[in-house]
Every structure is written in structure tokens, then in C-alpha cells.
mmCIF file of C-alpha atoms in Angstrom:
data_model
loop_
_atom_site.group_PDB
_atom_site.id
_atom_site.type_symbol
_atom_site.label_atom_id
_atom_site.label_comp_id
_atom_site.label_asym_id
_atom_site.label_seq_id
_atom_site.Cartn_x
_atom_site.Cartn_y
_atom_site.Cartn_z
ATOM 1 C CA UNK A 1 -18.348 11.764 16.057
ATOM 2 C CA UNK A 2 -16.793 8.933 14.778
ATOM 3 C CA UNK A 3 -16.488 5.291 15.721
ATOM 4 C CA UNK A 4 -15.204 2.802 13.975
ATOM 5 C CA UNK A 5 -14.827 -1.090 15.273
ATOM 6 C CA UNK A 6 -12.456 -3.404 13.368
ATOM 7 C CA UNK A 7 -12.945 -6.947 14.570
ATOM 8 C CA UNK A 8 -9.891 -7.938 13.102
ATOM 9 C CA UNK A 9 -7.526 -5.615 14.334
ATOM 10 C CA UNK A 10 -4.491 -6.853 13.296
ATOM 11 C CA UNK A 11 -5.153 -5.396 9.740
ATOM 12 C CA UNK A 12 -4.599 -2.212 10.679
ATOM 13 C CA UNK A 13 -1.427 -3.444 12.523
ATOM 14 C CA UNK A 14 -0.147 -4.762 9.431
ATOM 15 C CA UNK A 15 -1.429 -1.948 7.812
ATOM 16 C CA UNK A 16 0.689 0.613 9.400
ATOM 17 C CA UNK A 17 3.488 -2.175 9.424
ATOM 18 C CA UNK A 18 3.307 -1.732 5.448
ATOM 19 C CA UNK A 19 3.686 1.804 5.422
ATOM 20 C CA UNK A 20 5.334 3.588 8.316
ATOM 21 C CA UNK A 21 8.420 3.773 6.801
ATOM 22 C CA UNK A 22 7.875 4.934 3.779
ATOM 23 C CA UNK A 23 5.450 7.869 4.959
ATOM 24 C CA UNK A 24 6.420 9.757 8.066
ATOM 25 C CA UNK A 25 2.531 11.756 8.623
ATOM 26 C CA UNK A 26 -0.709 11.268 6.764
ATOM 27 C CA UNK A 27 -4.110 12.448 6.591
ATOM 28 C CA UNK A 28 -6.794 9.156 7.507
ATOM 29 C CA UNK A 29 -9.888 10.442 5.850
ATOM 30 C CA UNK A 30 -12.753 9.015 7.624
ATOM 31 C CA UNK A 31 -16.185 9.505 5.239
ATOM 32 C CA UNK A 32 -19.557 7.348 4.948
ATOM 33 C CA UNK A 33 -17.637 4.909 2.513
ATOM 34 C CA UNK A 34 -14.478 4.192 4.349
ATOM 35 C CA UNK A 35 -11.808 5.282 6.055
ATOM 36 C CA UNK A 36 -8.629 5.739 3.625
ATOM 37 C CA UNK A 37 -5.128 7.006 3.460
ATOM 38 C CA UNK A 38 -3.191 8.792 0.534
ATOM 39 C CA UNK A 39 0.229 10.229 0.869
ATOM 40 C CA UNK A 40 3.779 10.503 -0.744
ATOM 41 C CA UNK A 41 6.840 9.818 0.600
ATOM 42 C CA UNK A 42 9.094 12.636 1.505
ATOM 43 C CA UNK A 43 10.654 13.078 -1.812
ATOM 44 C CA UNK A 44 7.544 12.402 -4.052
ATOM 45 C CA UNK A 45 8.730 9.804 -5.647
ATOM 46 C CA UNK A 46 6.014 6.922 -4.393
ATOM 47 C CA UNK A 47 2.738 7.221 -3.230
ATOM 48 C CA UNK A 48 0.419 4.723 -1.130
ATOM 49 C CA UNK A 49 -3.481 5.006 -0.989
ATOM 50 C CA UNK A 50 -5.417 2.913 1.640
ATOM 51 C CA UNK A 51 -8.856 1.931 1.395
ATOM 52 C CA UNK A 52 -10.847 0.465 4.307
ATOM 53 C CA UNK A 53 -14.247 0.022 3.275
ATOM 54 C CA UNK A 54 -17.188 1.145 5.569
ATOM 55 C CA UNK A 55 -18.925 -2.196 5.448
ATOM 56 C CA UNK A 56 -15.737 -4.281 6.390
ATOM 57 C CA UNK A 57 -16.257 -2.882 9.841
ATOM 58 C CA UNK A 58 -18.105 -4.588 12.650
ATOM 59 C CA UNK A 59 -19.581 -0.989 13.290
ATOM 60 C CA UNK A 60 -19.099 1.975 11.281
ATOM 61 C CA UNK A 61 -20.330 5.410 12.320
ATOM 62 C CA UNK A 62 -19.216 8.473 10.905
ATOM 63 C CA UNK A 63 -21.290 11.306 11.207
ATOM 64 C CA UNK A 64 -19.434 14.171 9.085
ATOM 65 C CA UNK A 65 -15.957 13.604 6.523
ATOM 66 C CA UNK A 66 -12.991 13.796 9.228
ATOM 67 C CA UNK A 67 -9.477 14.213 8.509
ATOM 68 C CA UNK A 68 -7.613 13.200 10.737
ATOM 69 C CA UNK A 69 -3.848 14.403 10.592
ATOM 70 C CA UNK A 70 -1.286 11.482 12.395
ATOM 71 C CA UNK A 71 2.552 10.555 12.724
ATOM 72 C CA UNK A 72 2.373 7.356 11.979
ATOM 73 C CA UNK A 73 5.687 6.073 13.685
ATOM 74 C CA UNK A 74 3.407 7.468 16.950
ATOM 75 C CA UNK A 75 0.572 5.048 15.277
ATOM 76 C CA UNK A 76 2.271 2.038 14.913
ATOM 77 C CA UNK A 77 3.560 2.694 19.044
ATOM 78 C CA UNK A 78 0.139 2.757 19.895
ATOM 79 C CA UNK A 79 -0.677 -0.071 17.208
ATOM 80 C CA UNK A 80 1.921 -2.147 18.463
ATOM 81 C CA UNK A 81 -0.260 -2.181 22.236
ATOM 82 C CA UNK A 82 -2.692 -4.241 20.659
ATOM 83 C CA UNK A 83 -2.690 -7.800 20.959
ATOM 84 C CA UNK A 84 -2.809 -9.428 17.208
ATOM 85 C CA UNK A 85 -6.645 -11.055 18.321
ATOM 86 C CA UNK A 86 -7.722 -7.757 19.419
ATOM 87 C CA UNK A 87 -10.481 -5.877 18.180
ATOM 88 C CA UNK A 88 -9.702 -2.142 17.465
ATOM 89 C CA UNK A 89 -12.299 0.178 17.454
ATOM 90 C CA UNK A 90 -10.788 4.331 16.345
ATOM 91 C CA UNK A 91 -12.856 7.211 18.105
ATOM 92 C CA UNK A 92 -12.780 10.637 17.614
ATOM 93 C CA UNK A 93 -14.698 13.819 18.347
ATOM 94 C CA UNK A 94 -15.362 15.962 15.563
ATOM 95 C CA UNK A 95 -12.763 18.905 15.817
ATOM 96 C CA UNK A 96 -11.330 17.485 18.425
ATOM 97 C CA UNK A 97 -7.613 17.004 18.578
ATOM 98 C CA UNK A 98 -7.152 13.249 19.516
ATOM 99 C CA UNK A 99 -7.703 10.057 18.231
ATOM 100 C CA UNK A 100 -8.523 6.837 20.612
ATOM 101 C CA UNK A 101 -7.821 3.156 20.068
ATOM 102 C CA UNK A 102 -9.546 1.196 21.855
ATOM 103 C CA UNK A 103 -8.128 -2.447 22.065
ATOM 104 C CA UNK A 104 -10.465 -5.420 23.645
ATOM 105 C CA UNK A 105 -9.162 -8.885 23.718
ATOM 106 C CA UNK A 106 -11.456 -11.524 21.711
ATOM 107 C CA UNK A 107 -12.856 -13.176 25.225
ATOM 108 C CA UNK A 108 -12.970 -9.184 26.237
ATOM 109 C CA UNK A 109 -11.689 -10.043 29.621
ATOM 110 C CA UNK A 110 -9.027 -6.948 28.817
ATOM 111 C CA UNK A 111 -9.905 -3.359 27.321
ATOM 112 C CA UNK A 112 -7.106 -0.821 26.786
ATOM 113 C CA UNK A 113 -7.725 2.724 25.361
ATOM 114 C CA UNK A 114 -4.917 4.720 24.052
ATOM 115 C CA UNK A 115 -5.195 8.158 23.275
ATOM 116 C CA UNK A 116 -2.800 9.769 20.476
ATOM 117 C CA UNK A 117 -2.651 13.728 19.736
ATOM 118 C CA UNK A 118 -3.728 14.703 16.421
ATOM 119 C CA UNK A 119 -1.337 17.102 14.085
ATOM 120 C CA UNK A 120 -2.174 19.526 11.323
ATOM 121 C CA UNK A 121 -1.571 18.229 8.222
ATOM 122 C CA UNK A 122 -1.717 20.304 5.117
ATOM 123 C CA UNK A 123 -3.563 18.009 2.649
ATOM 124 C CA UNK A 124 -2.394 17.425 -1.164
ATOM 125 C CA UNK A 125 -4.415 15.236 -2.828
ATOM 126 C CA UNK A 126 -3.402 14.061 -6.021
ATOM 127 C CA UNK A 127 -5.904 12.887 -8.794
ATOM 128 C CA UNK A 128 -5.524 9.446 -10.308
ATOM 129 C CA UNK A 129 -7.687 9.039 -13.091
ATOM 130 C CA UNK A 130 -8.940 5.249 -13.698
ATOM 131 C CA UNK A 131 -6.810 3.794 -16.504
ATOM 132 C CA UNK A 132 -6.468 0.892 -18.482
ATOM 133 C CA UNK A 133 -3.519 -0.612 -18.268
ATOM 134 C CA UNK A 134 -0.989 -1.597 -20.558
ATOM 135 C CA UNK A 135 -0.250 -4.719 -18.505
ATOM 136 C CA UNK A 136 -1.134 -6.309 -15.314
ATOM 137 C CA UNK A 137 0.591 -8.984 -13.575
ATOM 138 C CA UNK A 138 -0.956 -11.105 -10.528
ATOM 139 C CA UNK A 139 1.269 -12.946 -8.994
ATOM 140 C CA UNK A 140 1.519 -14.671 -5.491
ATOM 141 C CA UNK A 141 3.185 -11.731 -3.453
ATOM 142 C CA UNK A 142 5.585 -13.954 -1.077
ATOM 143 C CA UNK A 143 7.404 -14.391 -4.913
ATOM 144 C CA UNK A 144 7.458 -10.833 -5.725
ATOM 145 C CA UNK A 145 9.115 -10.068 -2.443
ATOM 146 C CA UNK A 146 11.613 -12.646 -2.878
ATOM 147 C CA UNK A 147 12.774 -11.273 -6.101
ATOM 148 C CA UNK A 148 13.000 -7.484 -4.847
ATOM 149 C CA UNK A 149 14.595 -9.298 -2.233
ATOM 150 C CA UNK A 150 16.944 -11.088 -3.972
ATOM 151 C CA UNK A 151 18.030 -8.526 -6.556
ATOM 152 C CA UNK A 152 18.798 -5.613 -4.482
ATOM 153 C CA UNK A 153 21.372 -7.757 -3.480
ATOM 154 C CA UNK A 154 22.810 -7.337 -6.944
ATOM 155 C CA UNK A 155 21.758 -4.004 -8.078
ATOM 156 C CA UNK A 156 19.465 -0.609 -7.511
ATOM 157 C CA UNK A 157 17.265 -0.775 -9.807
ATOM 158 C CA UNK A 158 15.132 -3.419 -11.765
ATOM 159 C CA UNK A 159 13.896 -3.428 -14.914
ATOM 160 C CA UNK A 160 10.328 -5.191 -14.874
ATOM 161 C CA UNK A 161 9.550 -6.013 -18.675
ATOM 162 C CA UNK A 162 5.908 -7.704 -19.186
ATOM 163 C CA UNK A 163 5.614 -9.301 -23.173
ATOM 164 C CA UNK A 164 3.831 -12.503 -23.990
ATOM 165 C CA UNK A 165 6.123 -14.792 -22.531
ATOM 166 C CA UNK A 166 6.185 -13.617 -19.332
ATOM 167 C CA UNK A 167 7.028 -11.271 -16.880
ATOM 168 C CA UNK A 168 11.241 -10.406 -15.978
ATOM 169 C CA UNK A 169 12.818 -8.870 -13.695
ATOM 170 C CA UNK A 170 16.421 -7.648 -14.178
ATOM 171 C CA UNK A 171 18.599 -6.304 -12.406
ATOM 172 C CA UNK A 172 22.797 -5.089 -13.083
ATOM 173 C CA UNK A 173 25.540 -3.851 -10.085
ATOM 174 C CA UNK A 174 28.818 -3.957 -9.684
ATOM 175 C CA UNK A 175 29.466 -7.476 -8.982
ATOM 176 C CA UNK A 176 27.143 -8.923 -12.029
ATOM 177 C CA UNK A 177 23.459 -8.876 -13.116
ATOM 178 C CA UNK A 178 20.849 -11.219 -12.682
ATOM 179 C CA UNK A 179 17.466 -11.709 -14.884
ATOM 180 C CA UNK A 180 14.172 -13.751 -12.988
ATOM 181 C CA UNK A 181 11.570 -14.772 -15.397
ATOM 182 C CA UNK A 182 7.878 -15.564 -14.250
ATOM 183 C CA UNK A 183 5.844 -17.235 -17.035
ATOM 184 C CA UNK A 184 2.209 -17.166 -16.649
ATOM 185 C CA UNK A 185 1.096 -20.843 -14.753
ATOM 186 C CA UNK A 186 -2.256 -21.978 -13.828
ATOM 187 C CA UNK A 187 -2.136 -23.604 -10.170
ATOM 188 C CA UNK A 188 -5.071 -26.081 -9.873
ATOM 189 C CA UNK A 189 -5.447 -26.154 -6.324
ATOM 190 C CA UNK A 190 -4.247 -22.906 -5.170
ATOM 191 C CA UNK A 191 -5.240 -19.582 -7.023
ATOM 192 C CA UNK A 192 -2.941 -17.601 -4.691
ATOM 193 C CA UNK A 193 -0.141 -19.617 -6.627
ATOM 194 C CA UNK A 194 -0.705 -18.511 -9.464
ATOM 195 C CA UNK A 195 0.998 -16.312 -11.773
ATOM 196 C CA UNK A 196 -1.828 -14.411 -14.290
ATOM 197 C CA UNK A 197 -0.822 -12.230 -16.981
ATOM 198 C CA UNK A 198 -3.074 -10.061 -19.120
ATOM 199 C CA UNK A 199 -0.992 -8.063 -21.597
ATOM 200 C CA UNK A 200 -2.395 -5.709 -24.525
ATOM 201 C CA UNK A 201 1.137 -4.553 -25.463
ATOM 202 C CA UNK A 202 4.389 -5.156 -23.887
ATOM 203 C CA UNK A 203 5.733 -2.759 -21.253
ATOM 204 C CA UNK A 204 8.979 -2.482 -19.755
ATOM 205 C CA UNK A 205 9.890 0.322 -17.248
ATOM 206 C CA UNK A 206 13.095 0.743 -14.712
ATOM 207 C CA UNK A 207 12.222 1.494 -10.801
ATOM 208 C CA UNK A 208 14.299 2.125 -7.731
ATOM 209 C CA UNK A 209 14.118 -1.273 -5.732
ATOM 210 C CA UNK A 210 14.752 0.527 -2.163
ATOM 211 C CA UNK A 211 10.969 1.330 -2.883
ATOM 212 C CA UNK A 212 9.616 -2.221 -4.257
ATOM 213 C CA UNK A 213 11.260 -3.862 -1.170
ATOM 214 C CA UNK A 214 9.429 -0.794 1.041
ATOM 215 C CA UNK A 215 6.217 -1.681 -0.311
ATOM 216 C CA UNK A 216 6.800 -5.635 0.216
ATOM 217 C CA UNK A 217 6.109 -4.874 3.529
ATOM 218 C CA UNK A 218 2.416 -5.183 2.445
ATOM 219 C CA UNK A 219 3.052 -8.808 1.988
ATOM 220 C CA UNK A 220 1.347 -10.132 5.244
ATOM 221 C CA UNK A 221 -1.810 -8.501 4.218
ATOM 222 C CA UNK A 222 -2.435 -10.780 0.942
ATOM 223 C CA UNK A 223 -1.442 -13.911 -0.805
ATOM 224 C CA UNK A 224 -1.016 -12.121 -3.911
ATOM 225 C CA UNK A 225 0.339 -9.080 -5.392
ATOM 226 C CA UNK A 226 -0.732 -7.276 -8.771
ATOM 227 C CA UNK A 227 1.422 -4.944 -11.028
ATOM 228 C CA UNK A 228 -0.375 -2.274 -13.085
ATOM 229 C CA UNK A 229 2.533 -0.791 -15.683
ATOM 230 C CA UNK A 230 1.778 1.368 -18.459
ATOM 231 C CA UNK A 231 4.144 2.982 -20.574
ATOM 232 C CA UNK A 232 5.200 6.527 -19.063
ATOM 233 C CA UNK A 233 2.985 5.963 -16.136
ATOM 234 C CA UNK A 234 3.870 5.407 -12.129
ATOM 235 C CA UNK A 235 3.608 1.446 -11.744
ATOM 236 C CA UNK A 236 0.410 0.487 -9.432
ATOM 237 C CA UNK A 237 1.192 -2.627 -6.981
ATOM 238 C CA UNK A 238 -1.533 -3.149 -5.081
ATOM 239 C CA UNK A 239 -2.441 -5.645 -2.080
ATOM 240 C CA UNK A 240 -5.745 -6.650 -1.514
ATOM 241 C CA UNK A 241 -7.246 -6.289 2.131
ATOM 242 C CA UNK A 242 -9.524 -8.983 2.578
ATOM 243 C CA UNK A 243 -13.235 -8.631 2.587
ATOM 244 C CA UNK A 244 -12.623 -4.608 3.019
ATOM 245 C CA UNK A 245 -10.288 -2.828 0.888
ATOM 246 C CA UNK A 246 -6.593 -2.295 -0.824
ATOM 247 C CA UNK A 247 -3.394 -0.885 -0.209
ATOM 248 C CA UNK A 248 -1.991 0.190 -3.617
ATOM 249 C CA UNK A 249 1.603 1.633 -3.706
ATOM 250 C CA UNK A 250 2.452 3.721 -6.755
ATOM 251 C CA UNK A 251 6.214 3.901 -7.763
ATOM 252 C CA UNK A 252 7.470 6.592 -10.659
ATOM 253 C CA UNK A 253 9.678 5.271 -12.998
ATOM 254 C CA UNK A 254 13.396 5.985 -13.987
ATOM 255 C CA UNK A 255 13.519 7.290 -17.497
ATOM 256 C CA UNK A 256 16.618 7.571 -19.633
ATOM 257 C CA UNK A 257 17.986 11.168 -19.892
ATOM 258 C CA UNK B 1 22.203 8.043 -17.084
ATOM 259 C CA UNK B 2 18.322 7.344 -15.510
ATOM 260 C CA UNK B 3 16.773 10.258 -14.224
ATOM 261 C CA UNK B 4 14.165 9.949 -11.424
ATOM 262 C CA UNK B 5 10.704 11.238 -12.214
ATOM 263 C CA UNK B 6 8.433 12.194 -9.482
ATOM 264 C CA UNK B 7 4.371 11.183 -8.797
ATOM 265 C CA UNK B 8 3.898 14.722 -9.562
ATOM 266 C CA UNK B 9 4.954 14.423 -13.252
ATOM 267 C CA UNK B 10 2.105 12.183 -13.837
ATOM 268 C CA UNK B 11 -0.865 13.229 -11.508
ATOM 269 C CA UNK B 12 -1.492 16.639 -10.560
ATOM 270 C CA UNK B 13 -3.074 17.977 -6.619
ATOM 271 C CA UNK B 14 -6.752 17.774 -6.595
#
């Protein structure tokens, strides 16, 4: 059986918020380390991989690996039930075919359970090795999501181009193009301000910006973002979950024919 | 012309 209690619900609110649109089902793996999440969107383009650490829950039992097949549109209905001070706690039978959440108010003066069918869901895992990368950008995420933000406005794509003066972003449409530099700055009194870059050669790769902007979504769940780009390799922006895990969003580049 | 590539060109099912 498996029960899981998140005192801080709303994560896993926000965590659906982040990725409901861009995956329609998923596979939560539930194991003795955590309980995580990969899956592409429909047209394999991007993939997102959750990690919920065991230990960030309040209580954690999970007595065999579950996989747990959901439509995540019916998650976020569910998730949606829950007040944003509520602790969620997930319970499931092994082999059964439901999932509960279980949603008590903090002064627990209110307890709702709702009960969601569970669908087969053949699982594809892909292997990502660990790599070094090329580049990595931190940078506070409310700015990254302004620029996807603001260029889409201007064109499809982006062109994110890390060297040792900075990061830039550039973008070209119909109407004009548009270039937004970030130079690496040291905030004194606010790391989440900050904009870090660690470079061992320069990288510059084109993405689809309908996908950046999906994965801003993610921005309520950290202060900061961080871009892993490697030549001829998927871009990594990942979001840390505080105290428990990561939501990293992979993104395939555009490549010149 | 850019051509799309897909996660699959980079990371193969487990």
C-alpha cells in the first residue's frame, strides 16, 4: 500500500499547474526514494521529469514500486478541490485501480477524500545519462519568463547563446527582431536575484518558444530557474522544489537543415 | 530552414 502525506500541498497543485498542459497522461512512479514523474509531450519533442523526494514528506510509506497510470487534466480537477493550506496525503492499494487524495485543512476542522480512476499507461522510459554541461545559466525565473514572454510576441523561436559576456536571447518575426542580454550580476542581499553563469565553452542553440513559455508555468514553484545547454543536446531547465525535489523540463533543439 | 529534432534523437527508451 501506499501513503504518502504532503504537508504542503499546494506543491503538488503547482506541480500539476506546471505540467498539465504540456503532458496529457503520465506514469507517477511511487518507490522507497520518491515519488516522480517522466513523460513527453505528444509529439516528443519535450520531456518533463518530476522528483519528489521520500523524505520531503510528512509521512512516506511505500511498501512495493507502484506505477500509477493518470490523466492529469482529471488530476489537476481533483487538485484544484484542495484548498492551497491543505495537506494532501495520495493513497493507493497495490493493484488496485484508484488513487485517493485526501485533503485536510491546516486547523483539520475539514477532510475531503477524492477518489480518481487509474488508466493503463504503457511506460517508455527514456535514459538520461548525467552530463557535464557545456553551460549553465541560473537565473531568477520570474526574468526568464518575462523574456519567453516577451519575445513570443515577436517571433517563434529564440536563439539562447551563452559566451563570456553573458547570456542572449534572440528572437526574429515578421514585424522585427529583438535581442535581451543577461550579464552575469552578483545581488548582495538576494541570491534569488541573481544571474550566475558558469561557461566552459560557448553554446548557442535555437528552441521553439511555445515550449519555454509551457514550461514557465513552473515559475511559482522557485525563485530561480537554471539552463543546462550543451552543444547537440536537449536544453535542461530545471525548477527546484523546495526542501524535496525538481521539476526539470527538457526541450530538443531546432537544427539547421 | 530549422528542422525540429525530437527527445528521441538524443536519449534512447530504457
Amino acid at each position: 500500500m501506499l501513503e504518502l502525506r504532503l504537508v504542503q500541498g499546494s506543491l503538488l497543485k503547482k506541480v500539476l499547474d506546471a505540467i498539465k498542459d504540456l503532458v496529457t497522461d503520465a506514469n507517477f512512479d511511487c518507490s522507497e526514494s520518491g515519488f516522480s514523474l517522466q513523460a513527453m509531450d505528444s509529439s516528443h519533442v519535450a520531456l518533463v521529469a518530476l522528483l519528489l523526494r521520500s523524505d520531503g514528506f510528512e509521512h512516506y510509506r511505500c511498501d512495493r514500486n507502484l506505477s500509477m497510470g493518470m490523466n492529469l487534466t482529471n488530476m489537476s480537477k481533483m487538485l484544484k478541490c484542495a484548498g492551497n493550506d491543505d495537506i494532501i496525503t495520495i493513497k493507493a492499494d497495490d493493484g488496485g485501480d484508484s488513487v485517493t487524495f485526501m485533503f485536510e485543512s491546516p486547523s483539520q476542522d475539514k477532510v475531503s477524500d477524492f477518489e480518481m480512476k487509474l488508466m493503463d499507461i504503457d511506460s517508455e522510459h527514456l535514459g538520461i545519462p548525467e552530463t557535464e554541461y557545456h553551460a549553465i545559466v541560473k537565473m531568477p525565473s520570474a526574468e526568464f519568463a518575462r523574456i519567453c514572454r516577451d519575445l513570443s510576441t515577436i517571433g517563434d523561436t529564440v536563439v539562447i547563446s551563452v559566451s563570456k559576456d553573458g547570456v542572449k536571447f534572440s528572437t526574429s518575426g515578421d514585424i522585427g527582431s529583438a535581442n535581451v542580454v543577461c550579464r552575469q550580476n552578483n545581488s548582495v542581499d538576494n541570491k534569488d536575484n541573481e544571474t550566475v553563469i558558469e561557461m566552459n565553452e560557448p553554446v548557442s542553440l535555437t528552441f521553439a518558444l511555445r515550449y519555454l513559455n509551457s514550461f514557465t508555468k513552473a515559475t511559482t514553484l522557485s525563485n530561480t530557474v537554471t539552463l543546462s545547454m550543451s552543444k547537440e543536446l536537449p536544453v535542461v531547465v530545471e525548477y527546484k522544489i523546495a526542501e524535496i525535489g525538481h521539476i526539470r523540463f527538457y526541450l530538443a533543439p531546432k537544427i539547421e537543415d | 530552414r530549422e528542422t525540429q529534432t525530437r527527445m528521441d534523437s538524443y536519449y534512447h527508451f530504457s
